[in-house]
C-alpha cells in the first residue's frame, strides 16, 4: 500500500507550475498576485481636509481665545470633488469638507464643531469665528502619506481579498496579474444516483458528491464546475469525460474505484494506461486513482478519481487535492494544522493513517485546544462531517489514542 505522503506527492506532481493571467479586479478575488504591483500614483493624490470645517492660515488664529475671538470672512466653499485651484487669501477662511482639496496658502483645518458655524446642510455664513489657535498642519491629509507613487503597493504572492481590491481600485488599477485559477470539473458516477429535486425510488440516492466536491474546489480558489453524473457504464463515462476534457485543468471523479463488480471509473480508465489505481494506507479513502486523461482534441488533463463514499471523497479532497490545487495556483496552504488534546479515547486500524471527524473547543477558557471525536469512523456519515470542524490525524502505526493525549488536527475552517 502507498502511504498518504507518497500519494500526496504523486497528486502534487500532476499539476504544472502556476501560470500568469491578467484579470480584472473582481475576478482577482481569492487569487494570488504573481508580480509586484507598483503604485502608479500617490495616495492621497493631493493634500486634502481630514474634517468638515474651515481651512485657515494658522498664523491668522494665533491670538484667538474665548475672550478675544477671531472672526474671518468665509471667502469660498470647497466641497469634496471641487477641481479648480483655490488660494486662501491671508485673513480669510474657506469652508471645506472632508476629502476636499486644501486651498493653496491654507496650512490647517479647524473642525466646524470648534467654530460658531452651524453643523449640517446649510449655506456657509459670511463669517466664521474662532476662539482658539490651531497648530499648522492640523487635520490635513498630506499627499502621499498613505502610499508614495512608485513604491510597492502589493508584493508578488499576495492573496487578493477585499482590502487589496480596495487599495488597487484606489490606485486606479483596473486589472492585475495573478496565477491562473484552475478549472476543475467534477463528474460523479453511479447507477443509483438521482439529481436532487426528483423523486427517489427504493435503492436510489441523491447525488451529493458532485455538489460537495465542486464547492470544495471553488472554496479552494479554483473554478469548480459540476457536470451531470453518469451511470455505471464505461461508454457513458468515457464520452462524458471526452466532452469536458478540453475545458478542464483538473477532472475529479467520484465513485467506481473500489473492489466491487461494477467499478466504472477503474474499468474505463485502467485500459487507457495513464491512470494508476492504488490503495493508500488511510481510512477513510483507501482506493485512490490519479493520472492523466487524453481528451479527444489533444488535451492531456490531470484526473483524480476519488472513492464514492461521501466522507471518503471529501477527506481525500482535503488530504490530497486541496493542498496540491492551491500550490498550483500559488496560493498558500488553506488548512491550519494544530496540536489538540484528545477529548475521548479513539481506536484506529494499525497500518492505516486515520482521519477522524472532530469538533474543536476549549475545556475551560485558556486551557488549550481540545478536540472531541464525533460520529463513527464509517465513511457514509455525512451528518457528522457537516458537524465537524476538524480532522483528527491518527498516525498509521497507532491502534488507538487515549483521551488526554495530544493529537495532530487539520482544521477545516
Ligand atoms: P462507490 O465508490 O461507487 O463504490 O460508492 C461507494 C458508496 O458511495 C456507495 O454507497 C454509493 O452509493 C455512494 N456514492 C457514490 N457516489 C455518490 C455520489 N455521487 N453521491 C452520494 N453518494 C455516492
Ligand atoms: Mg459506484
Coordinates of C-alpha atoms and ligand atoms in Angstrom, one line a residue:
X1 CA 0.0 0.0 0.0
X2 CA 1.1 3.5 -0.8
X3 CA 1.5 5.9 2.2
X4 CA -0.5 9.1 2.4
X5 CA 2.6 11.2 2.0
X6 CA 3.7 9.3 -1.1
X7 CA 0.2 9.7 -2.7
X8 CA 0.2 13.4 -1.8
X9 CA 3.5 13.8 -3.8
X10 CA 2.1 11.9 -6.8
X11 CA -1.0 14.1 -6.8
X12 CA 1.0 17.3 -6.5
X13 CA 3.2 16.2 -9.4
X14 CA 0.1 16.1 -11.7
X15 CA 0.0 19.9 -11.8
X16 CA 2.0 22.4 -13.7
X17 CA 3.6 25.4 -12.1
X18 CA 1.3 28.5 -11.7
X19 CA 0.8 30.4 -14.9
X20 CA 0.2 34.2 -15.0
X21 CA -3.0 35.7 -16.3
X22 CA -4.3 39.3 -16.4
X23 CA -7.7 39.6 -14.8
X24 CA -10.0 42.5 -13.8
X25 CA -10.2 43.3 -10.1
X26 CA -13.4 41.5 -9.3
X27 CA -12.1 38.3 -11.0
X28 CA -8.9 38.5 -8.9
X29 CA -10.7 37.9 -5.6
X30 CA -9.1 34.9 -3.9
X31 CA -6.3 34.5 -6.4
X32 CA -2.5 35.1 -5.8
X33 CA -0.8 38.0 -7.5
X34 CA 2.2 36.9 -9.5
X35 CA 4.0 40.2 -9.8
X36 CA 4.8 43.1 -7.5
X37 CA 2.3 46.0 -8.0
X38 CA 3.8 49.5 -8.0
X39 CA 1.7 52.5 -7.1
X40 CA 1.1 54.5 -10.3
X41 CA 0.1 57.5 -8.2
X42 CA 0.3 58.7 -4.6
X43 CA -2.4 58.2 -2.1
X44 CA -3.8 60.7 -1.1
X45 CA -3.2 62.2 -4.5
X46 CA -3.3 65.8 -3.1
X47 CA -3.4 67.5 0.3
X48 CA -7.0 67.3 1.5
X49 CA -9.0 68.0 4.6
X50 CA -9.5 65.3 7.2
X51 CA -12.5 67.1 8.7
X52 CA -15.6 69.1 7.8
X53 CA -14.6 72.6 8.9
X54 CA -12.6 75.7 7.8
X55 CA -9.3 75.9 6.0
X56 CA -7.2 78.7 7.5
X57 CA -3.7 80.1 7.8
X58 CA -2.7 79.1 11.4
X59 CA -1.0 82.5 11.8
X60 CA -4.3 84.2 11.5
X61 CA -5.7 82.4 14.6
X62 CA -2.5 82.8 16.7
X63 CA -4.2 85.2 19.1
X64 CA -7.7 83.6 19.2
X65 CA -9.1 83.0 22.7
X66 CA -12.6 82.8 24.3
X67 CA -12.1 86.3 25.4
X68 CA -10.5 87.6 22.1
X69 CA -12.2 85.6 19.4
X70 CA -11.0 86.0 15.8
X71 CA -13.6 86.4 13.1
X72 CA -12.7 85.9 9.4
X73 CA -14.8 86.3 6.2
X74 CA -15.7 83.0 4.6
X75 CA -14.3 83.5 1.1
X76 CA -15.1 80.2 -0.6
X77 CA -16.9 76.9 -0.1
X78 CA -15.0 73.8 -1.0
X79 CA -17.0 70.5 -1.2
X80 CA -15.2 67.2 -2.0
X81 CA -14.8 66.9 -5.7
X82 CA -14.1 70.6 -6.4
X83 CA -11.4 70.5 -9.1
X84 CA -10.4 74.2 -9.5
X85 CA -7.3 75.6 -7.9
X86 CA -8.2 77.9 -5.0
X87 CA -5.9 80.2 -3.0
X88 CA -6.7 81.3 0.5
X89 CA -6.0 85.0 1.0
X90 CA -4.5 86.0 4.3
X91 CA -7.2 87.0 6.8
X92 CA -9.9 84.8 5.3
X93 CA -11.2 81.3 5.8
X94 CA -12.7 78.7 3.3
X95 CA -15.4 76.4 4.4
X96 CA -14.1 72.9 3.5
X97 CA -15.5 69.3 3.6
X98 CA -13.7 66.0 4.3
X99 CA -11.7 64.9 1.3
X100 CA -11.8 68.3 -0.4
X101 CA -8.5 69.7 -1.7
X102 CA -6.8 72.2 0.5
X103 CA -6.6 75.7 -1.0
X104 CA -3.1 77.0 -1.6
X105 CA -1.9 79.0 1.3
X106 CA -4.0 77.2 3.9
X107 CA -2.0 75.2 6.5
X108 CA -4.6 73.9 8.9
X109 CA -8.3 72.9 9.2
X110 CA -10.4 73.8 12.2
X111 CA -13.3 71.4 12.6
X112 CA -16.8 73.0 12.3
X113 CA -17.7 71.9 15.8
X114 CA -14.9 74.2 17.2
X115 CA -16.4 77.3 15.5
X116 CA -19.6 79.3 15.7
X117 CA -20.7 77.8 12.3
X118 CA -23.8 75.7 12.1
X119 CA -23.2 72.0 11.7
X120 CA -25.3 70.5 8.9
X121 CA -26.5 71.1 5.3
X122 CA -26.7 74.8 5.5
X123 CA -25.2 77.5 3.3
X124 CA -21.9 79.0 4.6
X125 CA -22.4 82.1 6.7
X126 CA -20.5 85.2 5.6
X127 CA -18.1 85.0 8.5
X128 CA -16.8 82.4 11.0
X129 CA -15.4 82.9 14.5
X130 CA -12.6 81.0 16.2
X131 CA -11.9 81.0 19.9
X132 CA -8.6 79.1 19.9
X133 CA -5.4 78.9 17.8
X134 CA -4.7 75.9 15.6
X135 CA -1.4 74.2 15.0
X136 CA -0.1 74.4 11.4
X137 CA -0.7 71.1 9.6
X138 CA -3.7 70.1 11.8
X139 CA -6.4 68.0 10.1
X140 CA -4.6 67.8 6.7
X141 CA -4.2 64.5 5.0
X142 CA -0.9 65.0 3.1
X143 CA -0.4 63.8 -0.5
X144 CA 1.5 60.5 -0.4
X145 CA 1.0 60.0 3.4
X146 CA -0.7 56.6 2.7
X147 CA 1.5 55.4 -0.2
X148 CA 4.0 57.2 -2.4
X149 CA 3.9 56.9 -6.2
X150 CA 6.4 54.4 -7.4
X151 CA 6.6 52.4 -4.2
X152 CA 5.4 48.8 -3.9
X153 CA 1.7 48.6 -3.2
X154 CA 1.5 44.8 -3.1
X155 CA 4.2 42.2 -3.2
X156 CA 4.0 39.2 -5.6
X157 CA 2.3 36.3 -3.9
X158 CA -0.4 38.4 -2.2
X159 CA -3.8 36.6 -2.0
X160 CA -6.2 39.2 -3.3
X161 CA -9.0 39.9 -0.8
X162 CA -11.3 42.8 -0.2
X163 CA -8.7 45.2 1.3
X164 CA -6.3 44.5 -1.6
X165 CA -9.0 45.1 -4.1
X166 CA -9.8 48.4 -2.3
X167 CA -6.2 49.5 -2.5
X168 CA -5.8 48.6 -6.2
X169 CA -9.0 50.4 -7.1
X170 CA -7.9 53.5 -5.1
X171 CA -4.7 53.4 -7.1
X172 CA -6.8 53.4 -10.3
X173 CA -5.6 49.9 -11.2
X174 CA -8.3 48.0 -13.2
X175 CA -6.5 44.7 -13.8
X176 CA -3.8 42.6 -12.2
X177 CA -1.5 39.6 -13.0
X178 CA -2.5 36.6 -10.9
X179 CA -1.9 32.9 -11.0
X180 CA -4.5 31.5 -13.4
X181 CA -7.4 29.9 -11.5
X182 CA -7.7 26.2 -12.4
X183 CA -10.9 24.9 -14.0
X184 CA -12.0 21.9 -12.0
X185 CA -14.7 19.6 -13.4
X186 CA -16.4 17.2 -11.1
X187 CA -18.0 14.1 -12.5
X188 CA -19.9 11.6 -10.3
X189 CA -20.6 8.0 -11.3
X190 CA -23.2 5.6 -10.0
X191 CA -26.4 4.0 -11.4
X192 CA -28.1 4.6 -8.0
X193 CA -27.8 8.3 -8.3
X194 CA -30.7 10.7 -8.8
X195 CA -30.5 14.5 -9.3
X196 CA -31.8 16.3 -6.1
X197 CA -35.3 17.6 -6.8
X198 CA -36.5 14.4 -8.4
X199 CA -38.4 11.6 -6.7
X200 CA -36.4 8.7 -5.4
X201 CA -37.2 5.0 -5.9
X202 CA -36.2 2.4 -3.4
X203 CA -32.5 1.8 -3.7
X204 CA -31.7 5.2 -5.2
X205 CA -29.9 8.1 -3.5
X206 CA -29.5 11.7 -4.3
X207 CA -26.2 12.6 -5.9
X208 CA -24.3 14.7 -3.3
X209 CA -20.6 14.2 -4.0
X210 CA -20.7 16.3 -7.2
X211 CA -22.1 19.4 -5.5
X212 CA -19.9 18.9 -2.4
X213 CA -16.6 18.4 -4.3
X214 CA -17.5 21.3 -6.7
X215 CA -18.0 23.5 -3.6
X216 CA -14.7 22.3 -2.2
X217 CA -12.9 23.1 -5.4
X218 CA -14.4 26.6 -5.5
X219 CA -13.6 27.2 -1.9
X220 CA -10.0 26.3 -2.7
X221 CA -9.8 29.2 -5.1
X222 CA -10.4 27.2 -8.3
X223 CA -13.3 27.5 -10.7
X224 CA -15.4 24.5 -9.8
X225 CA -17.8 23.1 -12.4
X226 CA -20.3 20.3 -11.6
X227 CA -21.4 18.2 -14.6
X228 CA -24.3 15.8 -14.6
X229 CA -23.4 12.4 -13.2
X230 CA -23.2 9.3 -15.4
X231 CA -24.5 5.8 -14.6
X232 CA -22.1 2.8 -14.2
X233 CA -21.4 2.5 -17.9
X234 CA -17.9 2.8 -19.2
X235 CA -19.2 4.1 -22.6
X236 CA -21.2 6.9 -21.0
X237 CA -18.4 7.7 -18.6
X238 CA -15.7 8.0 -21.3
X239 CA -17.9 10.0 -23.6
X240 CA -18.7 12.5 -20.8
X241 CA -15.0 12.7 -19.9
X242 CA -14.3 13.4 -23.6
X243 CA -16.9 16.3 -23.6
X244 CA -15.4 18.0 -20.6
X245 CA -11.7 17.3 -21.0
X246 CA -10.8 20.3 -23.2
X247 CA -12.3 22.8 -20.8
X248 CA -10.8 21.4 -17.6
X249 CA -7.4 21.8 -15.9
X250 CA -8.4 19.0 -13.5
X251 CA -11.1 16.4 -13.6
X252 CA -12.2 14.9 -10.3
X253 CA -14.4 11.8 -10.5
X254 CA -16.3 10.2 -7.7
X255 CA -17.2 6.5 -7.2
X256 CA -16.3 3.4 -9.2
X257 CA -12.8 2.8 -7.9
X258 CA -13.1 0.2 -5.2
X259 CA -13.2 -3.6 -5.4
X260 CA -16.8 -4.2 -6.4
X261 CA -18.1 -5.8 -9.6
X262 CA -19.2 -2.6 -11.3
X263 CA -16.3 -0.1 -10.9
X264 CA -16.9 2.1 -13.9
X265 CA -14.1 4.5 -13.4
X266 CA -11.4 1.9 -12.8
X267 CA -12.7 -0.3 -15.6
X268 CA -12.8 2.5 -18.1
X269 CA -9.5 4.2 -17.2
X270 CA -7.3 1.2 -16.4
X271 CA -7.4 0.4 -20.1
X272 CA -6.0 3.8 -21.0
X273 CA -2.8 3.1 -19.1
X274 CA -2.4 6.7 -18.0
X275 CA -4.3 6.4 -14.7
X276 CA -2.9 4.4 -11.8
X277 CA -5.3 2.8 -9.3
X278 CA -3.7 2.3 -5.9
X279 CA -4.5 1.5 -2.3
X280 CA -3.4 4.3 0.1
X281 CA -2.8 3.3 3.7
X282 CA -5.5 5.5 5.1
X283 CA -9.0 5.4 6.4
X284 CA -11.3 6.6 5.0
X285 CA -10.2 6.9 1.4
X286 CA -8.2 3.8 0.7
X287 CA -9.0 3.3 -3.0
X288 CA -7.5 6.1 -5.0
X289 CA -6.5 6.8 -8.6
X290 CA -4.8 9.5 -10.5
X291 CA -3.1 10.2 -13.7
X292 CA -4.0 12.0 -17.0
X293 CA -6.9 11.7 -19.4
X294 CA -6.3 12.3 -23.1
X295 CA -9.1 14.5 -24.4
X296 CA -10.4 14.0 -28.0
X297 CA -8.8 17.3 -29.2
X298 CA -5.3 16.6 -27.9
X299 CA -5.6 17.8 -24.3
X300 CA -4.0 15.9 -21.5
X301 CA -5.8 16.6 -18.3
X302 CA -4.9 15.6 -14.8
X303 CA -7.5 13.4 -13.4
X304 CA -8.1 12.3 -9.8
X305 CA -10.5 9.5 -9.1
X306 CA -12.0 9.6 -5.6
X307 CA -14.0 6.9 -3.9
X308 CA -17.7 7.4 -3.8
X309 CA -18.4 7.3 -0.1
X310 CA -19.1 10.9 0.7
X311 CA -16.8 11.1 3.7
X312 CA -14.0 9.3 1.8
X313 CA -14.4 11.7 -1.1
X314 CA -14.2 14.8 1.0
X315 CA -11.4 13.6 3.3
X316 CA -9.5 12.6 0.1
X317 CA -10.1 16.1 -1.3
X318 CA -8.8 17.7 1.9
X319 CA -5.7 15.4 2.2
X320 CA -4.7 15.2 -1.5
X321 CA -6.4 17.7 -3.7
X322 CA -6.8 20.9 -1.8
X323 CA -3.1 21.4 -1.0
X324 CA -1.9 20.5 -4.5
X325 CA -4.6 22.6 -6.2
X326 CA -3.7 25.6 -4.1
X327 CA 0.0 25.2 -4.7
X328 CA -0.7 25.0 -8.4
X329 CA -2.4 28.4 -8.1
X330 CA 0.4 29.9 -6.0
X331 CA -2.0 30.0 -3.0
X332 CA -0.7 29.2 0.5
X333 CA -2.0 26.1 2.2
X334 CA -5.5 26.7 3.4
X335 CA -5.9 24.4 6.3
X336 CA -4.1 25.0 9.6
X337 CA -2.6 22.0 11.4
X338 CA -2.7 22.3 15.2
X339 CA -2.0 20.1 18.2
X340 CA -5.0 19.5 20.3
X341 CA -5.8 17.5 23.4
X342 CA -8.0 14.5 22.6
X343 CA -11.3 14.6 24.5
X344 CA -12.1 10.8 24.3
X345 CA -10.4 7.5 23.6
X346 CA -10.2 6.6 19.9
X347 CA -9.4 3.3 18.2
X348 CA -7.6 3.2 14.8
X349 CA -6.7 0.4 12.4
X350 CA -3.0 -0.3 12.7
X351 CA -1.2 0.2 9.4
X352 CA -3.6 2.9 8.2
X353 CA -3.4 6.6 8.9
X354 CA -6.9 7.6 10.1
X355 CA -8.7 10.9 9.6
X356 CA -11.5 11.1 12.2
X357 CA -14.1 13.8 12.3
X358 CA -13.7 16.1 15.3
X359 CA -15.1 19.2 16.9
X360 CA -12.6 21.7 18.3
X361 CA -13.2 23.6 21.6
X362 CA -11.7 24.6 24.8
X363 CA -12.4 22.7 28.1
X364 CA -12.1 26.0 30.1
X365 CA -11.0 29.4 28.8
X366 CA -7.3 29.4 28.5
X367 CA -6.9 25.6 28.9
X368 CA -5.7 25.0 25.3
X369 CA -7.4 23.4 22.3
X370 CA -9.4 20.2 22.8
X371 CA -10.7 18.0 20.0
X372 CA -13.7 15.7 20.6
X373 CA -14.2 12.9 18.1
X374 CA -17.7 12.7 16.6
X375 CA -19.5 10.1 14.7
X376 CA -18.4 6.6 13.8
X377 CA -15.4 6.0 11.5
X378 CA -17.6 4.6 8.7
X379 CA -17.5 6.8 5.7
X380 CA -21.2 7.4 4.9
X381 CA -21.9 9.6 7.9
X382 CA -22.3 12.9 6.1
X383 CA -24.1 14.4 9.1
X384 CA -21.1 14.2 11.3
X385 CA -18.9 15.5 8.5
X386 CA -21.2 18.5 8.3
X387 CA -20.9 19.0 12.1
X388 CA -17.1 18.6 12.2
X389 CA -14.6 21.4 12.1
X390 CA -11.5 19.3 12.2
X391 CA -10.0 16.0 11.1
X392 CA -8.0 14.2 13.7
X393 CA -4.9 12.8 12.1
X394 CA -4.1 9.5 13.7
X395 CA -0.7 8.0 12.7
X396 CA -0.6 4.7 10.8
X397 CA 1.3 2.9 13.4
X398 CA -1.1 3.6 16.3
X399 CA -4.0 1.3 17.1
X400 CA -5.6 3.9 19.3
X401 CA -5.1 7.1 21.2
X402 CA -6.1 7.6 24.8
X403 CA -8.1 10.6 25.9
X404 CA -5.8 13.4 27.2
X405 CA -3.1 12.7 24.6
X406 CA -2.0 15.4 22.2
X407 CA -3.1 14.7 18.6
X408 CA -2.5 16.4 15.2
X409 CA -5.6 18.1 13.8
X410 CA -6.3 19.5 10.4
X411 CA -8.6 22.5 11.0
X412 CA -11.5 22.5 8.5
X413 CA -12.3 26.2 8.6
Ligands
LIG1 P1 -18.5 3.5 -5.0 O1 -17.3 4.2 -4.6 O2 -19.0 3.9 -6.3 O3 -18.5 2.1 -4.7 O4 -19.6 4.1 -3.9 C1 -19.5 3.9 -2.6 C2 -20.7 4.4 -1.8 O5 -20.8 5.8 -2.0 C3 -22.0 3.8 -2.2 O6 -22.8 3.7 -1.1 C4 -22.5 4.8 -3.2 O7 -23.9 4.8 -3.3 C5 -22.1 6.1 -2.6 N1 -21.9 7.2 -3.6 C6 -21.2 7.0 -4.7 N2 -21.2 8.1 -5.4 C7 -22.0 9.0 -4.8 C8 -22.4 10.3 -5.0 N3 -22.1 11.0 -6.1 N4 -23.2 10.9 -4.1 C9 -23.6 10.3 -3.0 N5 -23.2 9.0 -2.7 C10 -22.4 8.4 -3.6
LIG2 MG1 -20.5 3.4 -7.5

